[in-house]
Short mmCIF file of C-alpha atoms and ligand atoms in Angstrom, two decimals:
data_model
loop_
_atom_site.label_atom_id
_atom_site.label_comp_id
_atom_site.label_asym_id
_atom_site.label_seq_id
_atom_site.Cartn_x
_atom_site.Cartn_y
_atom_site.Cartn_z
CA MET V 37 19.54 -26.84 17.77
CA ARG V 38 15.76 -26.38 16.95
CA GLN V 39 13.51 -23.39 17.76
CA ALA V 40 9.99 -22.62 17.64
CA ASN V 41 9.03 -18.96 17.52
CA VAL V 42 6.21 -16.48 16.79
CA GLU V 43 5.95 -13.18 14.89
CA ARG V 44 4.41 -9.95 14.75
CA ARG V 45 1.55 -8.90 12.33
CA ASP V 46 0.98 -12.51 10.64
CA ALA V 47 1.22 -15.16 13.46
CA ALA V 48 4.00 -17.53 12.25
CA THR V 49 6.27 -20.45 13.78
CA ALA V 50 8.82 -22.21 12.39
CA VAL V 51 11.20 -25.12 13.50
CA VAL V 52 14.65 -24.35 12.71
CA ARG V 53 18.03 -26.46 13.09
CA ASP V 54 21.46 -24.74 13.69
CA GLY V 55 19.76 -21.43 12.71
CA ARG V 56 20.49 -22.23 9.15
CA GLU V 57 18.25 -25.02 8.03
CA ILE V 58 14.51 -24.64 8.04
CA ILE V 59 12.69 -27.85 9.17
CA SER V 60 9.15 -26.17 9.17
CA SER V 61 7.94 -22.79 8.56
CA VAL V 62 4.14 -21.86 8.94
CA ILE V 63 2.79 -18.41 8.37
CA SER V 64 -0.85 -17.46 8.63
CA SER V 65 -1.23 -14.59 6.44
CA GLN V 66 -3.61 -11.72 7.59
CA ILE V 67 -3.26 -10.01 4.10
CA PRO V 68 -6.65 -11.05 3.33
CA ILE V 69 -8.18 -9.68 6.49
CA HIS V 70 -6.53 -6.23 6.17
CA LYS V 71 -6.75 -5.86 2.48
CA ARG V 72 -10.08 -4.16 2.21
CA PHE V 73 -8.85 -1.38 4.57
CA GLY V 74 -5.77 -0.69 2.57
CA GLY V 75 -3.54 -1.40 5.54
CA VAL V 76 -2.96 -3.18 8.76
CA VAL V 77 -5.79 -2.59 11.44
CA PRO V 78 -3.94 -3.21 14.79
CA GLU V 79 -7.16 -4.23 16.78
CA LEU V 80 -8.00 -6.97 14.09
CA ALA V 81 -4.44 -8.05 13.83
CA SER V 82 -4.15 -8.84 17.69
CA ARG V 83 -7.34 -10.73 17.68
CA GLU V 84 -6.56 -12.70 14.59
CA HIS V 85 -2.94 -13.59 16.57
CA LEU V 86 -4.67 -14.65 19.43
CA ASP V 87 -6.83 -17.34 17.39
CA LYS V 88 -4.36 -18.50 15.36
CA ILE V 89 -1.22 -18.71 17.61
CA VAL V 90 -2.12 -22.29 18.64
CA PRO V 91 -3.01 -23.91 15.64
CA VAL V 92 -0.10 -22.09 13.91
CA VAL V 93 2.32 -23.77 16.46
CA SER V 94 0.69 -27.30 16.47
CA GLU V 95 1.01 -27.02 12.22
CA ALA V 96 4.65 -26.01 12.62
CA PHE V 97 5.48 -29.20 14.95
CA GLU V 98 3.24 -31.62 12.79
CA ARG V 99 5.07 -30.56 9.89
CA ALA V 100 8.47 -30.66 11.36
CA GLY V 101 7.70 -34.24 12.65
CA VAL V 102 9.05 -33.14 16.19
CA THR V 103 7.24 -32.11 19.57
CA ALA V 104 7.83 -29.29 21.99
CA LYS V 105 10.02 -31.54 24.03
CA ASP V 106 12.58 -32.10 21.16
CA LEU V 107 13.30 -28.42 21.25
CA ASP V 108 16.67 -26.90 22.42
CA GLY V 109 15.35 -23.44 23.12
CA LEU V 110 12.72 -20.94 22.02
CA ALA V 111 13.00 -17.27 20.14
CA VAL V 112 10.21 -14.95 20.01
CA THR V 113 9.83 -11.28 18.55
CA ILE V 114 9.62 -8.63 21.23
CA GLY V 115 9.60 -5.48 19.09
CA PRO V 116 9.32 -3.23 17.26
CA GLY V 117 5.59 -3.62 16.20
CA LEU V 118 2.19 -3.67 17.13
CA VAL V 119 1.63 -4.04 20.91
CA GLY V 120 -1.34 -6.43 20.50
CA SER V 121 0.32 -8.97 18.51
CA LEU V 122 3.71 -8.70 20.16
CA LEU V 123 2.09 -9.28 23.58
CA VAL V 124 0.34 -12.41 22.30
CA GLY V 125 3.78 -13.87 21.05
CA VAL V 126 5.73 -12.92 23.82
CA SER V 127 3.32 -14.36 26.58
CA TYR V 128 2.70 -17.47 24.92
CA ALA V 129 6.42 -18.12 24.22
CA LYS V 130 7.21 -17.46 27.88
CA ALA V 131 4.55 -19.82 28.96
CA MET V 132 5.73 -22.36 26.55
CA ALA V 133 9.28 -22.08 27.84
CA TYR V 134 8.59 -22.07 31.32
CA ALA V 135 6.16 -25.28 30.98
CA LEU V 136 8.68 -27.02 29.04
CA GLY V 137 11.67 -25.57 31.28
CA LYS V 138 13.65 -24.62 27.98
CA PRO V 139 15.58 -21.56 27.57
CA PHE V 140 14.36 -18.93 25.60
CA VAL V 141 15.24 -15.41 24.11
CA GLY V 142 13.69 -12.31 22.79
CA VAL V 143 14.64 -11.05 19.28
CA ASN V 144 14.48 -7.63 17.48
CA HIS V 145 12.04 -7.88 14.41
CA ILE V 146 14.80 -5.86 12.41
CA GLU V 147 17.67 -8.31 13.69
CA GLY V 148 15.34 -11.02 12.59
CA HIS V 149 15.09 -9.70 8.85
CA ILE V 150 19.24 -9.40 8.70
CA TYR V 151 19.17 -13.13 9.68
CA SER V 152 16.76 -14.08 6.98
CA VAL V 153 19.81 -14.27 4.63
CA ALA V 154 21.27 -17.03 7.10
CA PHE V 155 19.46 -19.53 4.88
CA GLU V 156 20.14 -20.54 1.29
CA ASN V 157 23.36 -18.43 1.39
CA PRO V 158 27.07 -18.85 2.30
CA PRO V 159 27.89 -17.70 5.83
CA ILE V 160 27.94 -13.80 6.22
CA GLU V 161 31.54 -12.60 6.38
CA TYR V 162 31.79 -9.43 8.41
CA PRO V 163 31.99 -6.42 8.54
CA ALA V 164 28.54 -6.44 6.63
CA GLU V 165 26.40 -3.92 5.62
CA ALA V 166 22.63 -4.39 5.43
CA LEU V 167 19.73 -2.74 3.71
CA ILE V 168 16.36 -3.48 5.60
CA VAL V 169 13.55 -2.31 3.93
CA SER V 170 10.17 -3.33 4.62
CA GLY V 171 6.46 -1.76 5.25
CA GLY V 172 7.77 -0.35 8.59
CA HIS V 173 11.47 0.30 7.98
CA THR V 174 13.86 1.47 6.01
CA ASN V 175 17.42 1.50 7.32
CA ILE V 176 20.96 0.72 6.71
CA PHE V 177 23.16 -0.99 9.28
CA PHE V 178 26.77 -1.43 9.42
CA ILE V 179 27.61 -4.78 11.40
CA PRO V 180 31.20 -4.94 12.22
CA GLU V 181 30.54 -8.20 13.94
CA PRO V 182 27.74 -10.43 14.76
CA GLY V 183 25.35 -8.87 17.04
CA LYS V 184 26.90 -5.21 16.77
CA TYR V 185 24.74 -2.70 14.84
CA LYS V 186 25.20 0.99 13.72
CA VAL V 187 22.43 2.47 12.10
CA VAL V 188 23.97 4.43 9.17
CA ALA V 189 21.02 5.58 7.13
CA ARG V 190 17.28 5.75 8.19
CA THR V 191 14.24 7.11 6.59
CA ARG V 192 13.26 10.52 8.02
CA ASP V 193 9.36 9.84 7.46
CA ASP V 194 7.81 6.92 5.41
CA ALA V 195 9.41 3.57 4.75
CA ALA V 196 10.01 2.45 1.49
CA GLY V 197 7.25 -0.33 1.38
CA GLU V 198 4.71 2.16 3.05
CA ALA V 199 5.29 4.57 0.07
CA PHE V 200 4.60 1.51 -2.50
CA ASP V 201 1.49 0.74 -0.43
CA LYS V 202 0.63 4.33 -0.30
CA VAL V 203 1.05 5.33 -3.89
CA ALA V 204 -0.80 2.02 -4.92
CA LYS V 205 -3.97 3.07 -2.81
CA LEU V 206 -4.02 6.28 -4.45
CA LEU V 207 -3.70 4.91 -7.94
CA GLY V 208 -6.68 2.29 -6.90
CA LEU V 209 -4.35 -0.75 -7.24
CA GLY V 210 -5.02 -2.44 -3.90
CA TYR V 211 -2.98 -3.78 -1.09
CA PRO V 212 -0.18 -4.71 -0.41
CA GLY V 213 1.12 -2.28 -3.20
CA GLY V 214 4.78 -3.61 -3.62
CA PRO V 215 3.85 -6.65 -5.72
CA ILE V 216 1.37 -4.84 -7.78
CA ILE V 217 3.30 -1.78 -8.53
CA GLU V 218 6.09 -4.29 -9.50
CA ARG V 219 4.10 -6.00 -11.91
CA LEU V 220 2.67 -2.89 -13.56
CA ALA V 221 6.21 -1.46 -13.60
CA ARG V 222 7.26 -4.22 -16.03
CA GLU V 223 5.00 -2.77 -18.77
CA GLY V 224 5.86 1.09 -17.93
CA ASP V 225 8.53 3.33 -18.93
CA PRO V 226 10.76 4.18 -15.80
CA LYS V 227 11.85 7.47 -17.58
CA ALA V 228 8.37 8.52 -18.46
CA VAL V 229 7.78 10.63 -15.20
CA LYS V 230 10.81 12.57 -13.49
CA PHE V 231 11.02 12.23 -10.07
CA ALA V 232 13.95 13.68 -8.17
CA ILE V 233 16.04 11.35 -5.44
CA PRO V 234 15.08 13.23 -2.00
CA ARG V 235 18.37 14.60 -0.66
CA MET V 236 18.88 15.58 3.12
CA GLY V 237 19.93 19.29 3.51
CA ASP V 238 22.19 18.21 6.45
CA GLY V 239 24.50 16.13 4.11
CA LEU V 240 23.45 12.84 6.02
CA PRO V 241 22.68 9.87 3.60
CA ASP V 242 19.20 9.40 5.11
CA PHE V 243 16.18 8.58 2.91
CA SER V 244 12.88 10.38 2.47
CA PHE V 245 9.83 8.69 0.87
CA SER V 246 6.83 11.04 1.60
CA GLY V 247 7.71 13.56 -0.80
CA LEU V 248 7.60 11.11 -3.34
CA LYS V 249 4.13 10.11 -2.41
CA THR V 250 3.16 14.11 -2.75
CA ALA V 251 4.77 14.19 -6.13
CA VAL V 252 3.12 11.04 -7.26
CA THR V 253 -0.44 12.91 -6.08
CA LYS V 254 0.64 16.18 -7.95
CA HIS V 255 1.36 14.33 -11.05
CA VAL V 256 -2.11 12.67 -11.06
CA ARG V 257 -3.60 15.88 -10.51
CA GLU V 258 -1.79 17.74 -13.13
CA THR V 259 -2.31 15.40 -15.73
CA GLY V 260 -5.53 14.36 -14.97
CA LEU V 261 -4.55 10.75 -14.78
CA SER V 262 -7.53 8.48 -13.54
CA PRO V 263 -7.06 5.91 -10.71
CA VAL V 264 -8.11 2.57 -11.53
CA GLU V 265 -11.66 1.29 -10.48
CA ASN V 266 -13.06 -1.79 -9.75
CA GLY V 267 -10.27 -3.89 -10.77
CA ASP V 268 -10.07 -2.42 -14.20
CA GLU V 269 -7.01 -2.95 -16.62
CA PRO V 270 -4.76 -0.15 -15.45
CA SER V 271 -3.83 2.67 -18.30
CA GLN V 272 -0.70 3.03 -19.98
CA GLY V 273 -0.11 6.31 -17.83
CA ILE V 274 -0.60 4.49 -14.75
CA LYS V 275 1.75 1.59 -15.78
CA ASP V 276 4.42 4.40 -16.55
CA LEU V 277 3.79 6.27 -13.17
CA ALA V 278 4.49 2.61 -11.52
CA ALA V 279 7.76 2.21 -13.30
CA SER V 280 8.83 5.90 -12.72
CA PHE V 281 8.06 5.57 -8.80
CA GLN V 282 9.81 2.21 -8.48
CA HIS V 283 12.72 3.67 -10.46
CA VAL V 284 13.32 6.46 -7.90
CA VAL V 285 12.87 4.21 -4.91
CA VAL V 286 15.37 1.75 -6.19
CA GLN V 287 17.57 4.18 -7.29
CA SER V 288 17.54 6.06 -3.88
CA LEU V 289 18.03 2.73 -1.90
CA VAL V 290 21.04 1.57 -4.15
CA GLN V 291 22.94 4.72 -4.34
CA THR V 292 22.97 5.10 -0.76
CA MET V 293 24.02 1.81 -0.21
CA GLU V 294 27.03 2.06 -2.59
CA LYS V 295 27.88 5.43 -0.95
CA ILE V 296 28.04 3.67 2.53
CA ALA V 297 29.80 0.62 1.24
CA ASP V 298 32.50 3.12 -0.12
CA GLU V 299 32.96 4.64 3.50
CA TYR V 300 33.09 1.40 5.45
CA TYR V 301 34.49 -1.26 3.42
CA PRO V 302 31.88 -4.02 4.24
CA LYS V 303 32.89 -7.78 2.83
CA THR V 304 28.92 -8.77 2.65
CA LEU V 305 26.08 -6.82 1.38
CA ILE V 306 22.61 -7.60 2.71
CA VAL V 307 19.22 -6.80 1.49
CA ALA V 308 16.05 -8.15 3.32
CA GLY V 309 12.65 -7.12 4.29
CA GLY V 310 9.51 -7.09 2.26
CA VAL V 311 10.56 -4.77 -0.43
CA ALA V 312 13.33 -7.15 -1.13
CA CYS V 313 11.22 -9.09 -3.13
CA ASN V 314 11.31 -6.62 -5.68
CA GLY V 315 13.00 -7.84 -8.79
CA LYS V 316 14.32 -4.38 -9.89
CA LEU V 317 15.83 -3.85 -6.57
CA ARG V 318 17.37 -7.06 -6.71
CA GLU V 319 18.84 -6.65 -10.08
CA VAL V 320 20.22 -3.06 -9.65
CA CYS V 321 21.66 -4.16 -6.18
CA ARG V 322 23.58 -6.96 -8.13
CA GLU V 323 24.95 -4.78 -10.65
CA MET V 324 26.38 -2.38 -7.69
CA ALA V 325 27.68 -5.32 -5.99
CA ASN V 326 29.45 -6.46 -8.99
CA GLN V 327 31.14 -3.27 -9.76
CA LEU V 328 32.16 -3.11 -6.02
CA GLU V 329 33.14 -6.73 -6.21
CA LEU V 330 31.26 -7.70 -3.31
CA PRO V 331 28.86 -10.50 -2.54
CA VAL V 332 25.19 -9.37 -2.05
CA TYR V 333 22.75 -11.93 -0.23
CA PHE V 334 19.23 -11.76 -0.43
CA PRO V 335 16.71 -13.98 1.28
CA SER V 336 14.46 -16.23 -0.93
CA PRO V 337 11.22 -14.51 -1.67
CA HIS V 338 9.09 -16.58 1.08
CA LEU V 339 11.75 -15.19 3.80
CA SER V 340 11.86 -11.58 2.60
CA THR V 341 8.39 -10.74 3.90
CA ASP V 342 7.86 -11.40 7.61
CA ASN V 343 8.44 -15.20 8.70
CA ALA V 344 9.46 -17.28 11.82
CA ALA V 345 12.35 -19.12 10.61
CA MET V 346 14.40 -15.47 10.38
CA ILE V 347 13.69 -14.93 14.26
CA ALA V 348 14.67 -18.43 15.16
CA ALA V 349 18.02 -17.90 13.11
CA ALA V 350 18.59 -14.71 15.05
CA GLY V 351 17.52 -16.44 18.08
CA THR V 352 19.97 -19.30 17.77
CA VAL V 353 22.91 -17.18 17.69
CA LYS V 354 21.96 -15.49 20.99
CA LEU V 355 21.01 -18.78 22.43
CA GLN V 356 24.41 -20.12 21.32
CA ALA V 357 26.23 -17.19 22.95
CA GLY V 358 24.65 -18.15 26.39
CA GLU V 359 21.82 -15.11 26.22
CA ARG V 360 18.91 -15.99 28.38
CA GLY V 361 15.21 -14.28 28.52
CA ARG V 362 13.88 -13.65 31.62
CA LEU V 363 10.16 -14.46 32.65
CA ASP V 364 9.62 -10.40 33.12
CA MET V 365 10.78 -9.84 29.51
CA ASN V 366 8.11 -7.66 27.62
CA ALA V 367 7.18 -6.39 24.32
CA ASP V 368 8.79 -3.19 23.25
CA VAL V 369 6.72 -1.58 20.54
CA THR V 370 9.70 1.16 19.67
CA LEU V 371 12.51 -1.29 20.20
CA ARG V 372 15.29 -0.13 18.19
CA LEU V 373 18.39 -1.90 16.68
CA GLN V 374 21.50 0.06 17.33
CA ASN V 375 24.25 -0.79 20.14
CA MET V 376 27.00 0.82 18.78
CA ASP V 377 26.69 4.41 19.33
CA LEU V 378 26.39 3.81 23.02
CA GLU V 379 29.60 1.97 22.90
CA GLU V 380 31.24 4.96 21.11
CA GLU V 381 29.81 7.43 23.94
CA ALA V 382 31.08 4.97 26.62
CA ALA V 383 34.75 4.82 25.12
CA LYS V 384 34.73 8.50 24.85
CA ARG V 385 33.78 9.05 28.19
CA ALA V 386 36.89 6.61 29.14
CA GLY V 387 39.07 8.83 27.18
CA VAL V 388 39.61 6.25 24.32
CA ARG V 389 38.61 6.80 20.71
CA TYR V 390 36.41 3.85 19.61
CA ARG V 391 37.59 2.90 16.10
CA LEU V 392 35.41 0.69 13.56
O1 KG4 N 440 8.90 -7.48 6.03
P1 KG4 N 440 7.25 -7.11 5.62
O2 KG4 N 440 6.64 -8.23 5.30
O3 KG4 N 440 6.56 -6.55 6.71
C1 KG4 N 440 7.01 -5.54 7.57
O4 KG4 N 440 7.90 -5.58 8.57
O5 KG4 N 440 6.68 -4.36 7.11
O6 KG4 N 440 7.08 -6.02 4.16
C2 KG4 N 440 5.92 -5.62 3.89
C3 KG4 N 440 6.04 -4.65 2.73
C4 KG4 N 440 4.80 -3.84 2.06
O7 KG4 N 440 5.08 -2.36 2.35
C5 KG4 N 440 4.70 -4.25 0.79
O8 KG4 N 440 4.32 -3.45 -0.09
C6 KG4 N 440 6.53 -4.34 0.40
O9 KG4 N 440 6.85 -5.02 1.54
N1 KG4 N 440 6.38 -5.41 -0.60
C7 KG4 N 440 7.11 -4.73 -1.95
C8 KG4 N 440 7.24 -6.10 -2.75
N2 KG4 N 440 6.48 -7.05 -2.09
C9 KG4 N 440 6.16 -6.90 -0.82
N3 KG4 N 440 7.58 -3.58 -2.06
C10 KG4 N 440 8.08 -3.58 -3.42
N4 KG4 N 440 8.10 -4.67 -4.42
C11 KG4 N 440 7.60 -5.99 -4.15
N5 KG4 N 440 7.74 -7.09 -4.91
ZN1 ZN N 441 9.00 -6.94 8.73
#
């Protein structure tokens, strides 16, 4: 089975076989466009999408050596994300499916990140626990079987990637912040600055990263540390701060994953999303998984950040299960990935206790 599909911020298309083999994957990165603004500018993103979608789709077919007629179906991101970019993708994919007479499905972007581990890893054994950690999201899902999701931890404020980006910006380091902070952290002391892991007053295993950004600002102010200017070599103080910040973010993520694994007994751990590129996060996750004697799967780095292959992988499962999108399918900016609470509610109403 092969699919072409389209993505959210960066226009991207992939042709994939059976949801497990990438034939071609093209991403038109918008990082150079948004870099000078220190973050994504929605209006620029949608215009760029419009410009790039046709060449990106053609290039994916060309590199794969197939034509649109060879496809069995199409998958497209329907949300969550920026409305302009989503609409470009959804409209294009629907028109293409209609013209070709092929089936299509809409995919949740976060579900796509979960399926990014479908390539280059053994098949996922369920139940699974997935940490999806990116610039827009920080959630842990419990997945008892394919397609069933329960959010067991979420961020109360900023996403972890957003925290990396904001801290990098306030230290004068550039965008996106994650890779830059990771690089500097290698030369810094993670114990130099003591940051506490934020805990929730209500005892839930949720995350909070905005306080950490404030703590970094306070540290900079109180110690008189100078942010980096004009691409100068960062001082040791900045490197230590980068390492300490990264350390507390990684500890917060991994400790919570472990706590949830103790409670839910997953057979597979999944860590995906842009922040999953982080080498330290991978290392600490592997140590934790070894201790729990569980396999942990990461996407290869080029599949950790946004890409179209992961959307095709998630879409393949839906198409194979007989799901079909309709031509009135629309983008949903705030689309959530959680369907188990709903089932629990329905079961309660029916007088049955739904058990995991
Ligand atoms: O998944 P993604 O490409 O886009 C969203 O859906 O948000 O994730 C981008 C995020 C950015 O915030 C970026 O700073 C972060 O992933 N990121 C990293 C690393 N590489 C990318 N964070 C920490 N360490 C990295 N090596
Ligand atoms: Zn993403």
